[in-house]
PDB file of C-alpha atoms and ligand atoms in Angstrom:
ATOM      1  CA  MET A   1     -61.444 -24.733 -92.429  1.00  0.00           C
ATOM      2  CA  SER A   2     -62.810 -28.001 -94.651  1.00  0.00           C
ATOM      3  CA  GLU A   3     -64.395 -30.431 -92.867  1.00  0.00           C
ATOM      4  CA  ALA A   4     -61.477 -32.851 -93.212  1.00  0.00           C
ATOM      5  CA  THR A   5     -59.252 -30.174 -91.399  1.00  0.00           C
ATOM      6  CA  CYS A   6     -61.515 -29.815 -88.704  1.00  0.00           C
ATOM      7  CA  LYS A   7     -61.360 -33.653 -87.837  1.00  0.00           C
ATOM      8  CA  ALA A   8     -57.745 -33.536 -88.148  1.00  0.00           C
ATOM      9  CA  ALA A   9     -57.390 -30.916 -85.897  1.00  0.00           C
ATOM     10  CA  PHE A  10     -59.967 -32.690 -83.407  1.00  0.00           C
ATOM     11  CA  LEU A  11     -57.658 -35.678 -83.870  1.00  0.00           C
ATOM     12  CA  LEU A  12     -54.412 -34.062 -82.777  1.00  0.00           C
ATOM     13  CA  GLY A  13     -56.319 -32.769 -79.731  1.00  0.00           C
ATOM     14  CA  PHE A  14     -57.924 -35.539 -78.566  1.00  0.00           C
ATOM     15  CA  LEU A  15     -54.721 -37.357 -78.863  1.00  0.00           C
ATOM     16  CA  THR A  16     -52.632 -34.658 -77.551  1.00  0.00           C
ATOM     17  CA  VAL A  17     -55.304 -34.977 -74.244  1.00  0.00           C
ATOM     18  CA  LEU A  18     -54.674 -38.702 -74.291  1.00  0.00           C
ATOM     19  CA  VAL A  19     -50.828 -38.736 -73.906  1.00  0.00           C
ATOM     20  CA  ILE A  20     -51.391 -36.131 -70.936  1.00  0.00           C
ATOM     21  CA  ARG A  21     -53.855 -38.209 -69.286  1.00  0.00           C
ATOM     22  CA  ILE A  22     -51.675 -41.994 -69.393  1.00  0.00           C
ATOM     23  CA  TYR A  23     -48.605 -39.926 -68.727  1.00  0.00           C
ATOM     24  CA  PHE A  24     -49.664 -38.353 -65.267  1.00  0.00           C
ATOM     25  CA  ALA A  25     -52.439 -41.267 -64.239  1.00  0.00           C
ATOM     26  CA  GLN A  26     -49.289 -43.279 -64.291  1.00  0.00           C
ATOM     27  CA  GLN A  27     -46.973 -41.143 -62.322  1.00  0.00           C
ATOM     28  CA  VAL A  28     -50.110 -41.787 -59.562  1.00  0.00           C
ATOM     29  CA  LYS A  29     -50.144 -45.099 -59.832  1.00  0.00           C
ATOM     30  CA  SER A  30     -48.331 -45.884 -56.644  1.00  0.00           C
ATOM     31  CA  SER A  31     -49.718 -42.945 -54.501  1.00  0.00           C
ATOM     32  CA  LYS A  32     -51.977 -44.284 -52.039  1.00  0.00           C
ATOM     33  CA  VAL A  33     -55.569 -43.438 -51.212  1.00  0.00           C
ATOM     34  CA  LYS A  34     -57.123 -42.798 -47.709  1.00  0.00           C
ATOM     35  CA  ASP A  35     -60.625 -41.722 -48.807  1.00  0.00           C
ATOM     36  CA  ASP A  36     -62.670 -43.340 -51.713  1.00  0.00           C
ATOM     37  CA  ARG A  37     -65.885 -41.040 -51.960  1.00  0.00           C
ATOM     38  CA  LYS A  38     -66.489 -43.076 -55.731  1.00  0.00           C
ATOM     39  CA  THR A  39     -70.507 -43.393 -55.933  1.00  0.00           C
ATOM     40  CA  ILE A  40     -72.725 -46.059 -58.720  1.00  0.00           C
ATOM     41  CA  PRO A  41     -74.249 -42.991 -59.916  1.00  0.00           C
ATOM     42  CA  GLU A  42     -70.599 -40.968 -60.424  1.00  0.00           C
ATOM     43  CA  ILE A  43     -69.252 -44.443 -61.500  1.00  0.00           C
ATOM     44  CA  LEU A  44     -72.107 -44.576 -64.280  1.00  0.00           C
ATOM     45  CA  LEU A  45     -72.130 -40.823 -65.396  1.00  0.00           C
ATOM     46  CA  LEU A  46     -67.715 -41.663 -65.959  1.00  0.00           C
ATOM     47  CA  LEU A  47     -68.703 -44.555 -68.015  1.00  0.00           C
ATOM     48  CA  LEU A  48     -71.203 -42.713 -69.988  1.00  0.00           C
ATOM     49  CA  SER A  49     -68.378 -39.811 -70.024  1.00  0.00           C
ATOM     50  CA  VAL A  50     -66.367 -42.492 -71.946  1.00  0.00           C
ATOM     51  CA  LEU A  51     -68.591 -42.925 -74.921  1.00  0.00           C
ATOM     52  CA  GLY A  52     -69.236 -39.321 -75.161  1.00  0.00           C
ATOM     53  CA  MET A  53     -65.701 -37.704 -75.118  1.00  0.00           C
ATOM     54  CA  PHE A  54     -64.165 -40.997 -76.502  1.00  0.00           C
ATOM     55  CA  LEU A  55     -65.800 -43.961 -78.248  1.00  0.00           C
ATOM     56  CA  LEU A  56     -68.335 -41.590 -80.489  1.00  0.00           C
ATOM     57  CA  PRO A  57     -66.143 -38.953 -81.656  1.00  0.00           C
ATOM     58  CA  LEU A  58     -63.663 -42.251 -82.689  1.00  0.00           C
ATOM     59  CA  VAL A  59     -66.409 -43.966 -84.264  1.00  0.00           C
ATOM     60  CA  GLY A  60     -68.068 -40.666 -86.203  1.00  0.00           C
ATOM     61  CA  VAL A  61     -64.465 -39.619 -87.752  1.00  0.00           C
ATOM     62  CA  PHE A  62     -63.194 -42.984 -88.775  1.00  0.00           C
ATOM     63  CA  THR A  63     -66.609 -44.373 -89.827  1.00  0.00           C
ATOM     64  CA  PRO A  64     -69.534 -43.458 -92.297  1.00  0.00           C
ATOM     65  CA  TRP A  65     -72.146 -44.885 -89.832  1.00  0.00           C
ATOM     66  CA  LEU A  66     -73.534 -41.372 -88.267  1.00  0.00           C
ATOM     67  CA  LYS A  67     -73.084 -39.443 -91.283  1.00  0.00           C
ATOM     68  CA  PHE A  68     -77.380 -39.311 -91.677  1.00  0.00           C
ATOM     69  CA  ALA A  69     -76.976 -36.785 -88.432  1.00  0.00           C
ATOM     70  CA  ASP A  70     -74.110 -34.223 -90.131  1.00  0.00           C
ATOM     71  CA  TYR A  71     -74.689 -30.109 -90.407  1.00  0.00           C
ATOM     72  CA  ASP A  72     -73.132 -27.651 -91.592  1.00  0.00           C
ATOM     73  CA  LEU A  73     -71.303 -24.885 -89.682  1.00  0.00           C
ATOM     74  CA  PRO A  74     -69.390 -22.245 -91.271  1.00  0.00           C
ATOM     75  CA  GLY A  75     -65.352 -22.841 -92.165  1.00  0.00           C
ATOM     76  CA  TRP A  76     -64.115 -19.973 -89.459  1.00  0.00           C
ATOM     77  CA  THR A  77     -66.310 -22.204 -86.655  1.00  0.00           C
ATOM     78  CA  GLY A  78     -63.163 -24.427 -87.294  1.00  0.00           C
ATOM     79  CA  TRP A  79     -60.329 -21.787 -86.435  1.00  0.00           C
ATOM     80  CA  VAL A  80     -62.568 -20.854 -83.614  1.00  0.00           C
ATOM     81  CA  GLY A  81     -62.816 -24.534 -82.100  1.00  0.00           C
ATOM     82  CA  THR A  82     -59.059 -25.010 -82.633  1.00  0.00           C
ATOM     83  CA  VAL A  83     -58.099 -22.638 -80.096  1.00  0.00           C
ATOM     84  CA  ALA A  84     -60.787 -23.307 -77.923  1.00  0.00           C
ATOM     85  CA  PHE A  85     -59.074 -26.526 -77.969  1.00  0.00           C
ATOM     86  CA  GLY A  86     -55.659 -25.613 -77.877  1.00  0.00           C
ATOM     87  CA  LEU A  87     -56.239 -23.384 -74.815  1.00  0.00           C
ATOM     88  CA  ALA A  88     -58.395 -26.432 -73.083  1.00  0.00           C
ATOM     89  CA  ILE A  89     -55.328 -28.571 -73.539  1.00  0.00           C
ATOM     90  CA  TRP A  90     -53.012 -25.956 -72.066  1.00  0.00           C
ATOM     91  CA  ILE A  91     -55.076 -25.516 -68.915  1.00  0.00           C
ATOM     92  CA  PHE A  92     -55.103 -29.254 -68.767  1.00  0.00           C
ATOM     93  CA  TRP A  93     -51.941 -29.575 -69.082  1.00  0.00           C
ATOM     94  CA  ARG A  94     -50.744 -27.045 -66.627  1.00  0.00           C
ATOM     95  CA  ALA A  95     -53.689 -28.022 -64.095  1.00  0.00           C
ATOM     96  CA  HIS A  96     -51.772 -31.638 -63.792  1.00  0.00           C
ATOM     97  CA  ILE A  97     -48.480 -30.517 -63.309  1.00  0.00           C
ATOM     98  CA  ASP A  98     -50.336 -28.237 -60.377  1.00  0.00           C
ATOM     99  CA  LEU A  99     -52.096 -30.986 -58.676  1.00  0.00           C
ATOM    100  CA  GLY A 100     -49.156 -33.508 -59.229  1.00  0.00           C
ATOM    101  CA  LEU A 101     -49.937 -36.272 -56.997  1.00  0.00           C
ATOM    102  CA  ASN A 102     -53.114 -35.000 -55.584  1.00  0.00           C
ATOM    103  CA  TRP A 103     -55.183 -36.151 -58.565  1.00  0.00           C
ATOM    104  CA  SER A 104     -57.183 -38.998 -58.960  1.00  0.00           C
ATOM    105  CA  ALA A 105     -59.889 -39.565 -61.689  1.00  0.00           C
ATOM    106  CA  SER A 106     -62.876 -39.853 -59.449  1.00  0.00           C
ATOM    107  CA  LEU A 107     -63.800 -38.317 -56.046  1.00  0.00           C
ATOM    108  CA  GLU A 108     -60.863 -39.681 -53.496  1.00  0.00           C
ATOM    109  CA  ILE A 109     -58.380 -38.148 -51.368  1.00  0.00           C
ATOM    110  CA  ARG A 110     -54.562 -39.430 -50.885  1.00  0.00           C
ATOM    111  CA  GLU A 111     -52.439 -40.464 -47.981  1.00  0.00           C
ATOM    112  CA  ASN A 112     -50.289 -36.576 -47.617  1.00  0.00           C
ATOM    113  CA  HIS A 113     -52.849 -34.931 -49.910  1.00  0.00           C
ATOM    114  CA  SER A 114     -52.077 -31.274 -49.830  1.00  0.00           C
ATOM    115  CA  LEU A 115     -54.767 -28.596 -50.879  1.00  0.00           C
ATOM    116  CA  VAL A 116     -53.117 -26.965 -54.356  1.00  0.00           C
ATOM    117  CA  ASP A 117     -54.195 -23.111 -54.717  1.00  0.00           C
ATOM    118  CA  THR A 118     -51.150 -21.915 -56.744  1.00  0.00           C
ATOM    119  CA  GLY A 119     -50.749 -21.831 -60.369  1.00  0.00           C
ATOM    120  CA  VAL A 120     -53.654 -22.347 -62.592  1.00  0.00           C
ATOM    121  CA  TYR A 121     -55.428 -23.233 -59.101  1.00  0.00           C
ATOM    122  CA  GLN A 122     -54.764 -19.468 -57.821  1.00  0.00           C
ATOM    123  CA  TYR A 123     -57.238 -18.485 -60.110  1.00  0.00           C
ATOM    124  CA  ILE A 124     -60.201 -21.081 -60.544  1.00  0.00           C
ATOM    125  CA  ARG A 125     -61.095 -24.073 -58.274  1.00  0.00           C
ATOM    126  CA  HIS A 126     -61.732 -26.577 -61.225  1.00  0.00           C
ATOM    127  CA  PRO A 127     -59.467 -26.125 -64.044  1.00  0.00           C
ATOM    128  CA  MET A 128     -59.607 -29.474 -65.193  1.00  0.00           C
ATOM    129  CA  TYR A 129     -63.093 -29.455 -65.451  1.00  0.00           C
ATOM    130  CA  ALA A 130     -62.918 -25.867 -67.343  1.00  0.00           C
ATOM    131  CA  ALA A 131     -60.694 -27.367 -69.532  1.00  0.00           C
ATOM    132  CA  PHE A 132     -63.547 -30.197 -70.142  1.00  0.00           C
ATOM    133  CA  TRP A 133     -65.836 -27.062 -70.959  1.00  0.00           C
ATOM    134  CA  LEU A 134     -63.728 -25.797 -73.778  1.00  0.00           C
ATOM    135  CA  TRP A 135     -63.054 -29.346 -75.076  1.00  0.00           C
ATOM    136  CA  GLY A 136     -67.116 -29.727 -75.105  1.00  0.00           C
ATOM    137  CA  ILE A 137     -67.563 -26.481 -77.114  1.00  0.00           C
ATOM    138  CA  ALA A 138     -64.150 -27.236 -79.164  1.00  0.00           C
ATOM    139  CA  GLN A 139     -66.262 -30.560 -80.152  1.00  0.00           C
ATOM    140  CA  VAL A 140     -69.269 -29.068 -81.288  1.00  0.00           C
ATOM    141  CA  LEU A 141     -67.523 -26.688 -83.264  1.00  0.00           C
ATOM    142  CA  LEU A 142     -64.862 -29.086 -85.113  1.00  0.00           C
ATOM    143  CA  LEU A 143     -67.370 -32.112 -85.658  1.00  0.00           C
ATOM    144  CA  HIS A 144     -70.179 -31.107 -87.715  1.00  0.00           C
ATOM    145  CA  ASN A 145     -72.809 -33.675 -86.545  1.00  0.00           C
ATOM    146  CA  TRP A 146     -75.842 -33.799 -84.017  1.00  0.00           C
ATOM    147  CA  ILE A 147     -74.693 -36.915 -82.427  1.00  0.00           C
ATOM    148  CA  TYR A 148     -70.841 -37.533 -82.040  1.00  0.00           C
ATOM    149  CA  GLY A 149     -70.514 -33.380 -81.952  1.00  0.00           C
ATOM    150  CA  LEU A 150     -72.720 -32.817 -79.151  1.00  0.00           C
ATOM    151  CA  SER A 151     -71.728 -36.421 -77.478  1.00  0.00           C
ATOM    152  CA  TYR A 152     -69.371 -34.802 -74.990  1.00  0.00           C
ATOM    153  CA  LEU A 153     -71.512 -31.777 -73.790  1.00  0.00           C
ATOM    154  CA  VAL A 154     -74.627 -34.528 -73.156  1.00  0.00           C
ATOM    155  CA  SER A 155     -72.067 -36.592 -71.458  1.00  0.00           C
ATOM    156  CA  PHE A 156     -70.219 -34.118 -69.573  1.00  0.00           C
ATOM    157  CA  VAL A 157     -72.645 -31.678 -68.025  1.00  0.00           C
ATOM    158  CA  PRO A 158     -74.280 -34.069 -66.177  1.00  0.00           C
ATOM    159  CA  MET A 159     -71.381 -35.484 -64.802  1.00  0.00           C
ATOM    160  CA  TYR A 160     -69.909 -31.969 -63.751  1.00  0.00           C
ATOM    161  CA  PHE A 161     -73.661 -31.360 -61.787  1.00  0.00           C
ATOM    162  CA  LEU A 162     -73.267 -34.614 -60.084  1.00  0.00           C
ATOM    163  CA  ARG A 163     -69.529 -34.046 -59.061  1.00  0.00           C
ATOM    164  CA  ILE A 164     -69.262 -30.607 -58.384  1.00  0.00           C
ATOM    165  CA  HIS A 165     -70.345 -30.205 -55.102  1.00  0.00           C
ATOM    166  CA  LEU A 166     -69.672 -34.031 -54.034  1.00  0.00           C
ATOM    167  CA  GLU A 167     -65.997 -32.895 -54.695  1.00  0.00           C
ATOM    168  CA  GLU A 168     -66.585 -29.542 -52.486  1.00  0.00           C
ATOM    169  CA  GLN A 169     -67.850 -31.205 -49.741  1.00  0.00           C
ATOM    170  CA  MET A 170     -65.212 -33.733 -50.240  1.00  0.00           C
ATOM    171  CA  MET A 171     -62.508 -30.829 -50.044  1.00  0.00           C
ATOM    172  CA  ILE A 172     -64.554 -28.915 -47.020  1.00  0.00           C
ATOM    173  CA  ASP A 173     -64.360 -31.958 -45.161  1.00  0.00           C
ATOM    174  CA  THR A 174     -60.466 -32.402 -45.556  1.00  0.00           C
ATOM    175  CA  PHE A 175     -59.434 -29.012 -45.563  1.00  0.00           C
ATOM    176  CA  GLY A 176     -61.988 -27.341 -43.552  1.00  0.00           C
ATOM    177  CA  LYS A 177     -61.521 -23.746 -43.125  1.00  0.00           C
ATOM    178  CA  GLN A 178     -58.230 -23.998 -45.594  1.00  0.00           C
ATOM    179  CA  TYR A 179     -60.908 -24.771 -48.657  1.00  0.00           C
ATOM    180  CA  GLN A 180     -63.431 -22.343 -47.694  1.00  0.00           C
ATOM    181  CA  GLU A 181     -61.540 -19.593 -47.490  1.00  0.00           C
ATOM    182  CA  TYR A 182     -59.364 -20.720 -50.808  1.00  0.00           C
ATOM    183  CA  MET A 183     -63.625 -20.781 -52.486  1.00  0.00           C
ATOM    184  CA  THR A 184     -63.928 -17.337 -51.595  1.00  0.00           C
ATOM    185  CA  ARG A 185     -61.099 -16.288 -53.482  1.00  0.00           C
ATOM    186  CA  THR A 186     -61.668 -18.145 -56.647  1.00  0.00           C
ATOM    187  CA  GLY A 187     -64.342 -19.221 -59.552  1.00  0.00           C
ATOM    188  CA  ARG A 188     -65.316 -22.515 -59.637  1.00  0.00           C
ATOM    189  CA  VAL A 189     -64.679 -22.888 -63.915  1.00  0.00           C
ATOM    190  CA  ILE A 190     -64.546 -18.869 -64.372  1.00  0.00           C
ATOM    191  CA  PRO A 191     -61.487 -16.584 -62.341  1.00  0.00           C
ATOM    192  CA  LYS A 192     -63.815 -14.130 -60.200  1.00  0.00           C
ATOM    193  CA  LEU A 193     -63.934 -10.566 -61.435  1.00  0.00           C
ATOM    194  CA  SER A 194     -61.626  -8.581 -58.618  1.00  0.00           C
ATOM    195  CA  GLN A 195     -59.176 -11.529 -59.451  1.00  0.00           C
ATOM    196  CA  ILE A 196     -59.079 -10.190 -62.805  1.00  0.00           C
ATOM    197  CA  ALA A 197     -59.357  -6.233 -61.856  1.00  0.00           C
ATOM    198  CA  GLY A 198     -56.115  -7.368 -59.616  1.00  0.00           C
TER     199      GLY A 198
HETATM  200  N1  SAH B   1     -61.943 -30.381 -59.699  1.00  0.00           N
HETATM  201  C1  SAH B   1     -60.160 -30.430 -59.860  1.00  0.00           C
HETATM  202  C2  SAH B   1     -59.564 -31.782 -59.874  1.00  0.00           C
HETATM  203  C3  SAH B   1     -59.951 -32.260 -60.721  1.00  0.00           C
HETATM  204  S1  SAH B   1     -59.426 -34.232 -60.584  1.00  0.00           S
HETATM  205  C4  SAH B   1     -60.123 -29.353 -61.325  1.00  0.00           C
HETATM  206  O1  SAH B   1     -61.297 -29.754 -62.212  1.00  0.00           O
HETATM  207  O2  SAH B   1     -58.809 -29.139 -61.645  1.00  0.00           O
HETATM  208  C5  SAH B   1     -60.212 -34.546 -59.004  1.00  0.00           C
HETATM  209  C6  SAH B   1     -59.562 -34.856 -57.810  1.00  0.00           C
HETATM  210  O3  SAH B   1     -58.668 -33.315 -57.229  1.00  0.00           O
HETATM  211  C7  SAH B   1     -60.396 -34.725 -56.421  1.00  0.00           C
HETATM  212  O4  SAH B   1     -60.691 -36.120 -56.107  1.00  0.00           O
HETATM  213  C8  SAH B   1     -59.564 -34.387 -55.593  1.00  0.00           C
HETATM  214  O5  SAH B   1     -59.380 -35.206 -54.374  1.00  0.00           O
HETATM  215  C9  SAH B   1     -58.610 -33.744 -56.210  1.00  0.00           C
HETATM  216  N2  SAH B   1     -58.777 -31.931 -55.908  1.00  0.00           N
HETATM  217  C10 SAH B   1     -59.542 -30.887 -56.309  1.00  0.00           C
HETATM  218  N3  SAH B   1     -59.361 -29.995 -55.851  1.00  0.00           N
HETATM  219  C11 SAH B   1     -58.022 -29.961 -55.762  1.00  0.00           C
HETATM  220  C12 SAH B   1     -56.975 -28.584 -54.880  1.00  0.00           C
HETATM  221  N4  SAH B   1     -57.251 -27.500 -55.055  1.00  0.00           N
HETATM  222  N5  SAH B   1     -55.957 -29.512 -54.399  1.00  0.00           N
HETATM  223  C13 SAH B   1     -55.571 -30.689 -54.245  1.00  0.00           C
HETATM  224  N6  SAH B   1     -56.440 -31.267 -54.594  1.00  0.00           N
HETATM  225  C14 SAH B   1     -57.461 -31.034 -54.959  1.00  0.00           C
END
């Protein structure tokens, strides 16, 4: 796959994710929050991830400013990246549908919040973050540049490791045993072997 096609595939995926996110953000706007657990480090990491996930790739694709950090990858990696991005988009979209009005960009519990353990959530507890991992890998394979190819993973990885424990603790505080049981049945971002085996 040529450099230009890789960039086009990335942009298409990028725009699709953006449309899905804007649509669902509108849906939850009127749903009130009863427990807000945003912290300053989380807000700072969220801003860093906006830089790595959105701004740097767009600067890289549309301007020559970061060209000095380009590297080459064999053409087939573009196809792997496209498949990974496609899978990420599908999981991301399904997770939004399953989570419905319980979704928040940050750590929050809404009024009438319910624990979702169906749809993609019956296999893994964090399908959106699984989609973000795939997106990060896809970005490396589609944008061949040390800065804006890697920027997604560099900004998402600290965010993921900070957030995952706080989020699971918040869910345990809210849903108690119900969430703890759910944790025993499911993997975080990869399904448990026992589930795959049925
Ligand atoms: N970590 C999940 C959800 C990301 S959105 C994923 O990767 O798919 C973050 C918000 O989702 C959190 O603030 C929490 O309120 C909510 N949440 C996370 N898991 C949930 C679940 N199983 N059921 C209901 N709400 C959940």
